[in-house]
Amino acid sequence: MKLPIFIADAFTARAFRGNPAAVCLLENELDEDMHQKIAREMNLSETAFIRKLHPTDNFAQSSCFGLRWFTPASEVPLCGHATLASAAVLFHKIKNMNSTLTFVTLSGELRARQADDGIVLDLPLYPVYPQDFHEVEDLIKTAIGNTLVQDICYSPDTRKLLLRLSDTYNRSFLENLKVNTENLLQVENTGKVKGLILTLKGEPGGQSQSFDFYSRYFAPWVGVAEDPVTAATGPSSWGRKKCMHFSVPNEEESWEFHFVQMEGLTLEEVQLLF
C-alpha cells in the first residue's frame, strides 16, 4: 500500500524552522491502529490524517473533510499547527478549488480560508478558570522549581494548565528556563492535565517588534516533551494577541492567532510504503 504524506513546516517562511507536521491524505479507510503506528513512525509532534467524508469526495474539489491528529503516543482532540499544515497541503499542493475548507474533528467543525497572503484559521476559544495553587503545587515545583508564578488557570475542555509567570521576569528568562518534563508523568497521572503552558507578559518593542506575550508549551503526557510552536494553546490564554513562542533550541517564530502567515511554507512529499 502506498500512502502519500506531506511534511509541512508551519509558522515559518524558512525550511527546517517553525513546527513540522506530517499530513496524510487518506483515499480509503485506514485500519484504526495504523493511524498511531504511522504517527509513531513519523515521530513529529503531530501527524494529521485527512479523510473523505463521502465516497464521491475529491481532495481537489470537495470543501469538507474529516481530520484527526496523532502524536507519537496518542490521538489528541485538537492541534492548531497540524490543522494549518493540512489546509496548506490542500490549498497549495493539491490545489483545492475552494476558498474555505471545513474540517470535521473531535473539537467540532474547524474552518480554514485562503487570504491574500496567508491562511486564516477559526479555532475554538475554550474558557479557562482560576486554579488553586495547592492542588497543582507538586506539578509546578517539579516543572519549574521556585520560579515565581503570578496566575494559574485551567481549561477543563482541553485539560491544559496555564502558568503566567511573574511580570518581574523578561523574555530572556522564559527563553532560557530549564523545564523538567521527565518527572511530570509521575507527579500528575490522574489524567486531569495533558498540557502545561508557561506564558509571560510581553515587553515594548522599542526598535524591534513588540509582542503581547511570550509562551512555551509542554505535553509529555501525550508524548511531546515541548512543542516548537503551537496554535491550540494561546487563544484561550490571552485572546487575539500577538505571540512570541520559543521552541526547544531557542528558535523563535512570531505570529498572530487570528491570522497566520503562510508565505514561504515548506512542503515536502514522501511516500509511506507498507
Short mmCIF file of N, CA and C in Angstrom, two decimals, residues 20-152:
data_model
loop_
_atom_site.label_atom_id
_atom_site.label_comp_id
_atom_site.label_asym_id
_atom_site.label_seq_id
_atom_site.Cartn_x
_atom_site.Cartn_y
_atom_site.Cartn_z
N PRO A 20 7.14 21.40 12.38
CA PRO A 20 6.76 20.48 11.31
C PRO A 20 5.60 19.59 11.70
N ALA A 21 4.73 19.35 10.76
CA ALA A 21 3.63 18.41 10.93
C ALA A 21 3.57 17.52 9.71
N ALA A 22 3.24 16.26 9.92
CA ALA A 22 3.00 15.35 8.80
C ALA A 22 1.52 15.37 8.46
N VAL A 23 1.21 15.38 7.18
CA VAL A 23 -0.17 15.42 6.71
C VAL A 23 -0.38 14.24 5.77
N CYS A 24 -1.30 13.38 6.12
CA CYS A 24 -1.55 12.16 5.37
C CYS A 24 -2.94 12.23 4.74
N LEU A 25 -3.01 12.06 3.43
CA LEU A 25 -4.28 12.08 2.71
C LEU A 25 -4.77 10.64 2.53
N LEU A 26 -5.93 10.36 3.07
CA LEU A 26 -6.47 9.00 3.04
C LEU A 26 -7.52 8.87 1.94
N GLU A 27 -7.15 8.16 0.89
CA GLU A 27 -8.10 7.89 -0.18
C GLU A 27 -9.13 6.86 0.26
N ASN A 28 -8.70 5.95 1.14
CA ASN A 28 -9.57 4.88 1.62
C ASN A 28 -9.47 4.79 3.13
N GLU A 29 -10.37 4.02 3.72
CA GLU A 29 -10.34 3.81 5.16
C GLU A 29 -9.02 3.17 5.58
N LEU A 30 -8.53 3.58 6.72
CA LEU A 30 -7.29 3.06 7.26
C LEU A 30 -7.59 2.32 8.56
N ASP A 31 -6.98 1.17 8.74
CA ASP A 31 -7.17 0.44 9.99
C ASP A 31 -6.87 1.35 11.17
N GLU A 32 -7.69 1.26 12.21
CA GLU A 32 -7.59 2.19 13.34
C GLU A 32 -6.19 2.22 13.94
N ASP A 33 -5.58 1.08 14.14
CA ASP A 33 -4.27 1.06 14.78
C ASP A 33 -3.17 1.60 13.89
N MET A 34 -3.43 1.68 12.57
CA MET A 34 -2.41 2.19 11.65
C MET A 34 -2.18 3.68 11.83
N HIS A 35 -3.20 4.43 12.25
CA HIS A 35 -3.02 5.86 12.49
C HIS A 35 -1.88 6.09 13.50
N GLN A 36 -1.95 5.36 14.61
CA GLN A 36 -0.95 5.54 15.65
C GLN A 36 0.42 5.03 15.21
N LYS A 37 0.44 3.94 14.49
CA LYS A 37 1.71 3.39 14.02
C LYS A 37 2.40 4.35 13.06
N ILE A 38 1.63 4.97 12.18
CA ILE A 38 2.21 5.93 11.24
C ILE A 38 2.72 7.17 11.98
N ALA A 39 1.93 7.66 12.94
CA ALA A 39 2.35 8.83 13.72
C ALA A 39 3.63 8.53 14.49
N ARG A 40 3.74 7.32 15.02
CA ARG A 40 4.96 6.94 15.73
C ARG A 40 6.15 6.86 14.77
N GLU A 41 5.89 6.38 13.57
CA GLU A 41 6.95 6.29 12.56
C GLU A 41 7.41 7.68 12.12
N MET A 42 6.47 8.61 11.94
CA MET A 42 6.83 9.97 11.53
C MET A 42 7.57 10.69 12.65
N ASN A 43 7.20 10.41 13.91
CA ASN A 43 7.91 10.94 15.08
C ASN A 43 7.97 12.46 15.09
N LEU A 44 6.89 13.11 14.67
CA LEU A 44 6.74 14.55 14.80
C LEU A 44 5.73 14.83 15.90
N SER A 45 5.65 16.09 16.33
CA SER A 45 4.72 16.39 17.42
C SER A 45 3.30 16.00 17.06
N GLU A 46 2.92 16.19 15.79
CA GLU A 46 1.60 15.73 15.33
C GLU A 46 1.65 15.24 13.89
N THR A 47 0.87 14.22 13.64
CA THR A 47 0.59 13.75 12.28
C THR A 47 -0.91 13.90 12.05
N ALA A 48 -1.27 14.57 10.98
CA ALA A 48 -2.68 14.80 10.67
C ALA A 48 -3.15 13.84 9.58
N PHE A 49 -4.36 13.34 9.74
CA PHE A 49 -4.95 12.44 8.77
C PHE A 49 -6.22 13.08 8.22
N ILE A 50 -6.22 13.38 6.93
CA ILE A 50 -7.37 13.97 6.27
C ILE A 50 -8.11 12.86 5.53
N ARG A 51 -9.40 12.73 5.78
CA ARG A 51 -10.16 11.67 5.15
C ARG A 51 -11.39 12.24 4.43
N LYS A 52 -11.81 11.55 3.41
CA LYS A 52 -13.03 11.92 2.71
C LYS A 52 -14.23 11.50 3.54
N LEU A 53 -15.26 12.34 3.54
CA LEU A 53 -16.46 12.03 4.30
C LEU A 53 -17.46 11.21 3.48
N HIS A 54 -17.33 11.27 2.14
CA HIS A 54 -18.23 10.53 1.27
C HIS A 54 -17.42 9.91 0.13
N PRO A 55 -17.86 8.78 -0.39
CA PRO A 55 -17.08 8.10 -1.43
C PRO A 55 -16.85 8.95 -2.68
N THR A 56 -17.74 9.88 -2.96
CA THR A 56 -17.60 10.70 -4.17
C THR A 56 -16.75 11.95 -3.93
N ASP A 57 -16.29 12.17 -2.71
CA ASP A 57 -15.49 13.36 -2.42
C ASP A 57 -14.16 13.31 -3.17
N ASN A 58 -13.62 14.51 -3.37
CA ASN A 58 -12.35 14.65 -4.09
C ASN A 58 -11.51 15.69 -3.35
N PHE A 59 -10.24 15.39 -3.12
CA PHE A 59 -9.39 16.31 -2.36
C PHE A 59 -9.20 17.64 -3.07
N ALA A 60 -9.35 17.68 -4.37
CA ALA A 60 -9.16 18.92 -5.11
C ALA A 60 -10.44 19.73 -5.24
N GLN A 61 -11.60 19.09 -5.07
CA GLN A 61 -12.86 19.79 -5.33
C GLN A 61 -13.77 19.89 -4.12
N SER A 62 -13.74 18.95 -3.22
CA SER A 62 -14.63 18.98 -2.06
C SER A 62 -14.18 20.04 -1.07
N SER A 63 -15.09 20.47 -0.22
CA SER A 63 -14.79 21.55 0.72
C SER A 63 -14.87 21.11 2.18
N CYS A 64 -15.27 19.87 2.43
CA CYS A 64 -15.42 19.40 3.81
C CYS A 64 -14.78 18.02 3.95
N PHE A 65 -13.92 17.89 4.97
CA PHE A 65 -13.19 16.65 5.18
C PHE A 65 -13.15 16.31 6.67
N GLY A 66 -12.91 15.06 6.95
CA GLY A 66 -12.63 14.65 8.32
C GLY A 66 -11.16 14.89 8.62
N LEU A 67 -10.83 15.19 9.87
CA LEU A 67 -9.46 15.46 10.26
C LEU A 67 -9.20 14.93 11.66
N ARG A 68 -8.11 14.16 11.80
CA ARG A 68 -7.69 13.65 13.10
C ARG A 68 -6.20 13.94 13.27
N TRP A 69 -5.79 14.06 14.55
CA TRP A 69 -4.39 14.35 14.86
C TRP A 69 -3.84 13.32 15.85
N PHE A 70 -2.62 12.89 15.61
CA PHE A 70 -1.97 11.93 16.48
C PHE A 70 -0.55 12.40 16.81
N THR A 71 -0.19 12.36 18.07
CA THR A 71 1.20 12.50 18.47
C THR A 71 1.83 11.12 18.34
N PRO A 72 3.13 10.98 18.59
CA PRO A 72 3.72 9.64 18.57
C PRO A 72 3.14 8.69 19.62
N ALA A 73 2.43 9.26 20.61
CA ALA A 73 1.93 8.42 21.71
C ALA A 73 0.43 8.23 21.70
N SER A 74 -0.36 9.20 21.20
CA SER A 74 -1.80 9.09 21.31
C SER A 74 -2.52 10.06 20.39
N GLU A 75 -3.82 9.85 20.23
CA GLU A 75 -4.65 10.80 19.49
C GLU A 75 -4.96 11.99 20.39
N VAL A 76 -5.02 13.19 19.80
CA VAL A 76 -5.33 14.39 20.56
C VAL A 76 -6.56 15.06 19.95
N PRO A 77 -7.35 15.78 20.77
CA PRO A 77 -8.61 16.35 20.28
C PRO A 77 -8.44 17.61 19.44
N LEU A 78 -7.26 18.25 19.50
CA LEU A 78 -7.07 19.49 18.76
C LEU A 78 -5.59 19.75 18.55
N CYS A 79 -5.25 20.20 17.34
CA CYS A 79 -3.88 20.63 17.06
C CYS A 79 -3.93 21.75 16.04
N GLY A 80 -3.47 22.92 16.44
CA GLY A 80 -3.53 24.09 15.57
C GLY A 80 -2.58 24.03 14.40
N HIS A 81 -1.30 23.73 14.67
CA HIS A 81 -0.32 23.81 13.58
C HIS A 81 -0.53 22.70 12.56
N ALA A 82 -1.03 21.54 12.99
CA ALA A 82 -1.29 20.47 12.04
C ALA A 82 -2.56 20.74 11.23
N THR A 83 -3.50 21.51 11.79
CA THR A 83 -4.66 21.96 11.03
C THR A 83 -4.23 22.94 9.95
N LEU A 84 -3.36 23.86 10.33
CA LEU A 84 -2.81 24.81 9.37
C LEU A 84 -2.06 24.08 8.26
N ALA A 85 -1.25 23.10 8.65
CA ALA A 85 -0.50 22.33 7.66
C ALA A 85 -1.44 21.57 6.73
N SER A 86 -2.53 21.03 7.28
CA SER A 86 -3.49 20.29 6.46
C SER A 86 -4.13 21.20 5.42
N ALA A 87 -4.53 22.40 5.86
CA ALA A 87 -5.13 23.35 4.92
C ALA A 87 -4.12 23.75 3.85
N ALA A 88 -2.87 23.95 4.25
CA ALA A 88 -1.84 24.36 3.30
C ALA A 88 -1.60 23.28 2.25
N VAL A 89 -1.59 22.04 2.67
CA VAL A 89 -1.40 20.95 1.71
C VAL A 89 -2.54 20.93 0.69
N LEU A 90 -3.78 21.05 1.17
CA LEU A 90 -4.92 21.02 0.26
C LEU A 90 -4.94 22.24 -0.66
N PHE A 91 -4.66 23.41 -0.11
CA PHE A 91 -4.69 24.63 -0.92
C PHE A 91 -3.52 24.71 -1.89
N HIS A 92 -2.31 24.46 -1.40
CA HIS A 92 -1.10 24.77 -2.17
C HIS A 92 -0.54 23.59 -2.96
N LYS A 93 -0.73 22.38 -2.46
CA LYS A 93 -0.18 21.22 -3.17
C LYS A 93 -1.25 20.49 -3.98
N ILE A 94 -2.40 20.29 -3.39
CA ILE A 94 -3.48 19.61 -4.10
C ILE A 94 -4.26 20.58 -4.99
N LYS A 95 -4.10 21.89 -4.73
CA LYS A 95 -4.77 22.94 -5.49
C LYS A 95 -6.29 22.86 -5.34
N ASN A 96 -6.74 22.67 -4.10
CA ASN A 96 -8.17 22.64 -3.85
C ASN A 96 -8.81 23.93 -4.34
N MET A 97 -9.93 23.82 -5.02
CA MET A 97 -10.55 24.95 -5.72
C MET A 97 -11.35 25.86 -4.81
N ASN A 98 -11.61 25.45 -3.56
CA ASN A 98 -12.47 26.23 -2.67
C ASN A 98 -11.68 27.28 -1.91
N SER A 99 -12.35 28.36 -1.55
CA SER A 99 -11.70 29.41 -0.77
C SER A 99 -11.73 29.10 0.72
N THR A 100 -12.69 28.27 1.14
CA THR A 100 -12.81 27.90 2.55
C THR A 100 -12.97 26.39 2.66
N LEU A 101 -12.26 25.80 3.61
CA LEU A 101 -12.35 24.37 3.89
C LEU A 101 -12.91 24.17 5.29
N THR A 102 -13.71 23.15 5.46
CA THR A 102 -14.24 22.79 6.77
C THR A 102 -13.71 21.42 7.16
N PHE A 103 -13.18 21.32 8.38
CA PHE A 103 -12.68 20.06 8.89
C PHE A 103 -13.58 19.59 10.03
N VAL A 104 -14.05 18.38 9.94
CA VAL A 104 -14.87 17.78 10.99
C VAL A 104 -13.92 17.04 11.93
N THR A 105 -13.86 17.47 13.19
CA THR A 105 -12.87 16.96 14.12
C THR A 105 -13.50 16.62 15.46
N LEU A 106 -12.68 16.11 16.37
CA LEU A 106 -13.13 15.85 17.73
C LEU A 106 -13.47 17.14 18.48
N SER A 107 -12.98 18.27 17.99
CA SER A 107 -13.27 19.57 18.60
C SER A 107 -14.34 20.34 17.84
N GLY A 108 -15.09 19.64 17.02
CA GLY A 108 -16.13 20.30 16.25
C GLY A 108 -15.65 20.65 14.85
N GLU A 109 -16.40 21.50 14.18
CA GLU A 109 -16.03 21.91 12.83
C GLU A 109 -15.05 23.08 12.89
N LEU A 110 -13.92 22.92 12.23
CA LEU A 110 -12.90 23.97 12.14
C LEU A 110 -12.82 24.44 10.70
N ARG A 111 -12.64 25.73 10.50
CA ARG A 111 -12.59 26.26 9.15
C ARG A 111 -11.25 26.93 8.86
N ALA A 112 -10.82 26.79 7.63
CA ALA A 112 -9.60 27.43 7.15
C ALA A 112 -9.92 28.09 5.82
N ARG A 113 -9.59 29.36 5.70
CA ARG A 113 -9.88 30.05 4.45
C ARG A 113 -8.64 30.74 3.92
N GLN A 114 -8.58 30.80 2.61
CA GLN A 114 -7.45 31.46 1.96
C GLN A 114 -7.61 32.97 2.03
N ALA A 115 -6.52 33.65 2.34
CA ALA A 115 -6.47 35.10 2.31
C ALA A 115 -5.44 35.51 1.27
N ASP A 116 -5.28 36.82 1.10
CA ASP A 116 -4.37 37.30 0.06
C ASP A 116 -2.95 36.78 0.26
N ASP A 117 -2.50 36.77 1.49
CA ASP A 117 -1.11 36.37 1.73
C ASP A 117 -1.01 35.36 2.86
N GLY A 118 -2.03 34.52 3.03
CA GLY A 118 -1.95 33.54 4.10
C GLY A 118 -3.19 32.69 4.19
N ILE A 119 -3.33 32.02 5.33
CA ILE A 119 -4.48 31.19 5.63
C ILE A 119 -5.03 31.62 6.99
N VAL A 120 -6.32 31.80 7.07
CA VAL A 120 -6.98 32.20 8.30
C VAL A 120 -7.67 30.97 8.90
N LEU A 121 -7.39 30.70 10.17
CA LEU A 121 -8.00 29.57 10.87
C LEU A 121 -9.04 30.05 11.87
N ASP A 122 -10.12 29.32 11.98
CA ASP A 122 -11.08 29.50 13.07
C ASP A 122 -10.86 28.36 14.06
N LEU A 123 -10.37 28.69 15.25
CA LEU A 123 -10.11 27.69 16.27
C LEU A 123 -11.03 27.90 17.47
N PRO A 124 -11.35 26.86 18.21
CA PRO A 124 -12.21 27.03 19.39
C PRO A 124 -11.55 27.92 20.44
N LEU A 125 -12.36 28.74 21.09
CA LEU A 125 -11.88 29.56 22.20
C LEU A 125 -12.43 28.97 23.49
N TYR A 126 -11.64 28.11 24.10
CA TYR A 126 -12.10 27.43 25.31
C TYR A 126 -11.91 28.32 26.54
N PRO A 127 -12.87 28.35 27.44
CA PRO A 127 -12.72 29.15 28.66
C PRO A 127 -11.72 28.53 29.62
N VAL A 128 -11.07 29.39 30.39
CA VAL A 128 -10.17 28.93 31.45
C VAL A 128 -10.66 29.47 32.78
N TYR A 129 -10.31 28.75 33.85
CA TYR A 129 -10.80 29.10 35.18
C TYR A 129 -9.63 29.14 36.15
N PRO A 130 -9.74 29.98 37.19
CA PRO A 130 -8.66 30.03 38.20
C PRO A 130 -8.43 28.66 38.82
N GLN A 131 -7.17 28.34 39.02
CA GLN A 131 -6.79 27.05 39.60
C GLN A 131 -6.09 27.29 40.92
N ASP A 132 -6.50 26.56 41.95
CA ASP A 132 -5.87 26.68 43.26
C ASP A 132 -4.43 26.18 43.21
N PHE A 133 -3.51 26.98 43.73
CA PHE A 133 -2.09 26.65 43.67
C PHE A 133 -1.78 25.33 44.36
N HIS A 134 -2.36 25.11 45.51
CA HIS A 134 -2.01 23.94 46.32
C HIS A 134 -2.40 22.63 45.64
N GLU A 135 -3.41 22.67 44.78
CA GLU A 135 -3.84 21.46 44.08
C GLU A 135 -2.84 21.02 43.01
N VAL A 136 -2.05 21.96 42.51
CA VAL A 136 -1.09 21.64 41.46
C VAL A 136 0.34 22.02 41.87
N GLU A 137 0.54 22.22 43.16
CA GLU A 137 1.85 22.67 43.64
C GLU A 137 2.96 21.70 43.27
N ASP A 138 2.72 20.40 43.43
CA ASP A 138 3.77 19.43 43.12
C ASP A 138 4.14 19.47 41.64
N LEU A 139 3.15 19.62 40.79
CA LEU A 139 3.42 19.69 39.36
C LEU A 139 4.25 20.92 39.03
N ILE A 140 3.88 22.06 39.61
CA ILE A 140 4.60 23.30 39.33
C ILE A 140 6.03 23.22 39.84
N LYS A 141 6.20 22.74 41.06
CA LYS A 141 7.54 22.66 41.63
C LYS A 141 8.42 21.70 40.83
N THR A 142 7.82 20.62 40.37
CA THR A 142 8.59 19.66 39.57
C THR A 142 9.03 20.28 38.25
N ALA A 143 8.13 21.02 37.63
CA ALA A 143 8.41 21.56 36.30
C ALA A 143 9.37 22.74 36.33
N ILE A 144 9.13 23.70 37.23
CA ILE A 144 9.91 24.95 37.17
C ILE A 144 10.50 25.36 38.51
N GLY A 145 10.50 24.46 39.49
CA GLY A 145 11.14 24.76 40.76
C GLY A 145 10.50 25.93 41.47
N ASN A 146 11.31 26.87 41.88
CA ASN A 146 10.83 28.02 42.66
C ASN A 146 10.56 29.25 41.79
N THR A 147 10.43 29.06 40.51
CA THR A 147 10.08 30.18 39.63
C THR A 147 8.76 30.79 40.08
N LEU A 148 8.71 32.11 40.15
CA LEU A 148 7.54 32.81 40.65
C LEU A 148 6.39 32.75 39.64
N VAL A 149 5.21 32.37 40.13
CA VAL A 149 4.02 32.26 39.28
C VAL A 149 3.02 33.30 39.72
N GLN A 150 2.53 34.09 38.78
CA GLN A 150 1.62 35.19 39.08
C GLN A 150 0.15 34.75 39.03
N ASP A 151 -0.20 33.95 38.04
CA ASP A 151 -1.57 33.47 37.89
C ASP A 151 -1.55 32.02 37.42
N ILE A 152 -2.59 31.28 37.83
CA ILE A 152 -2.74 29.90 37.40
C ILE A 152 -4.16 29.71 36.90
#
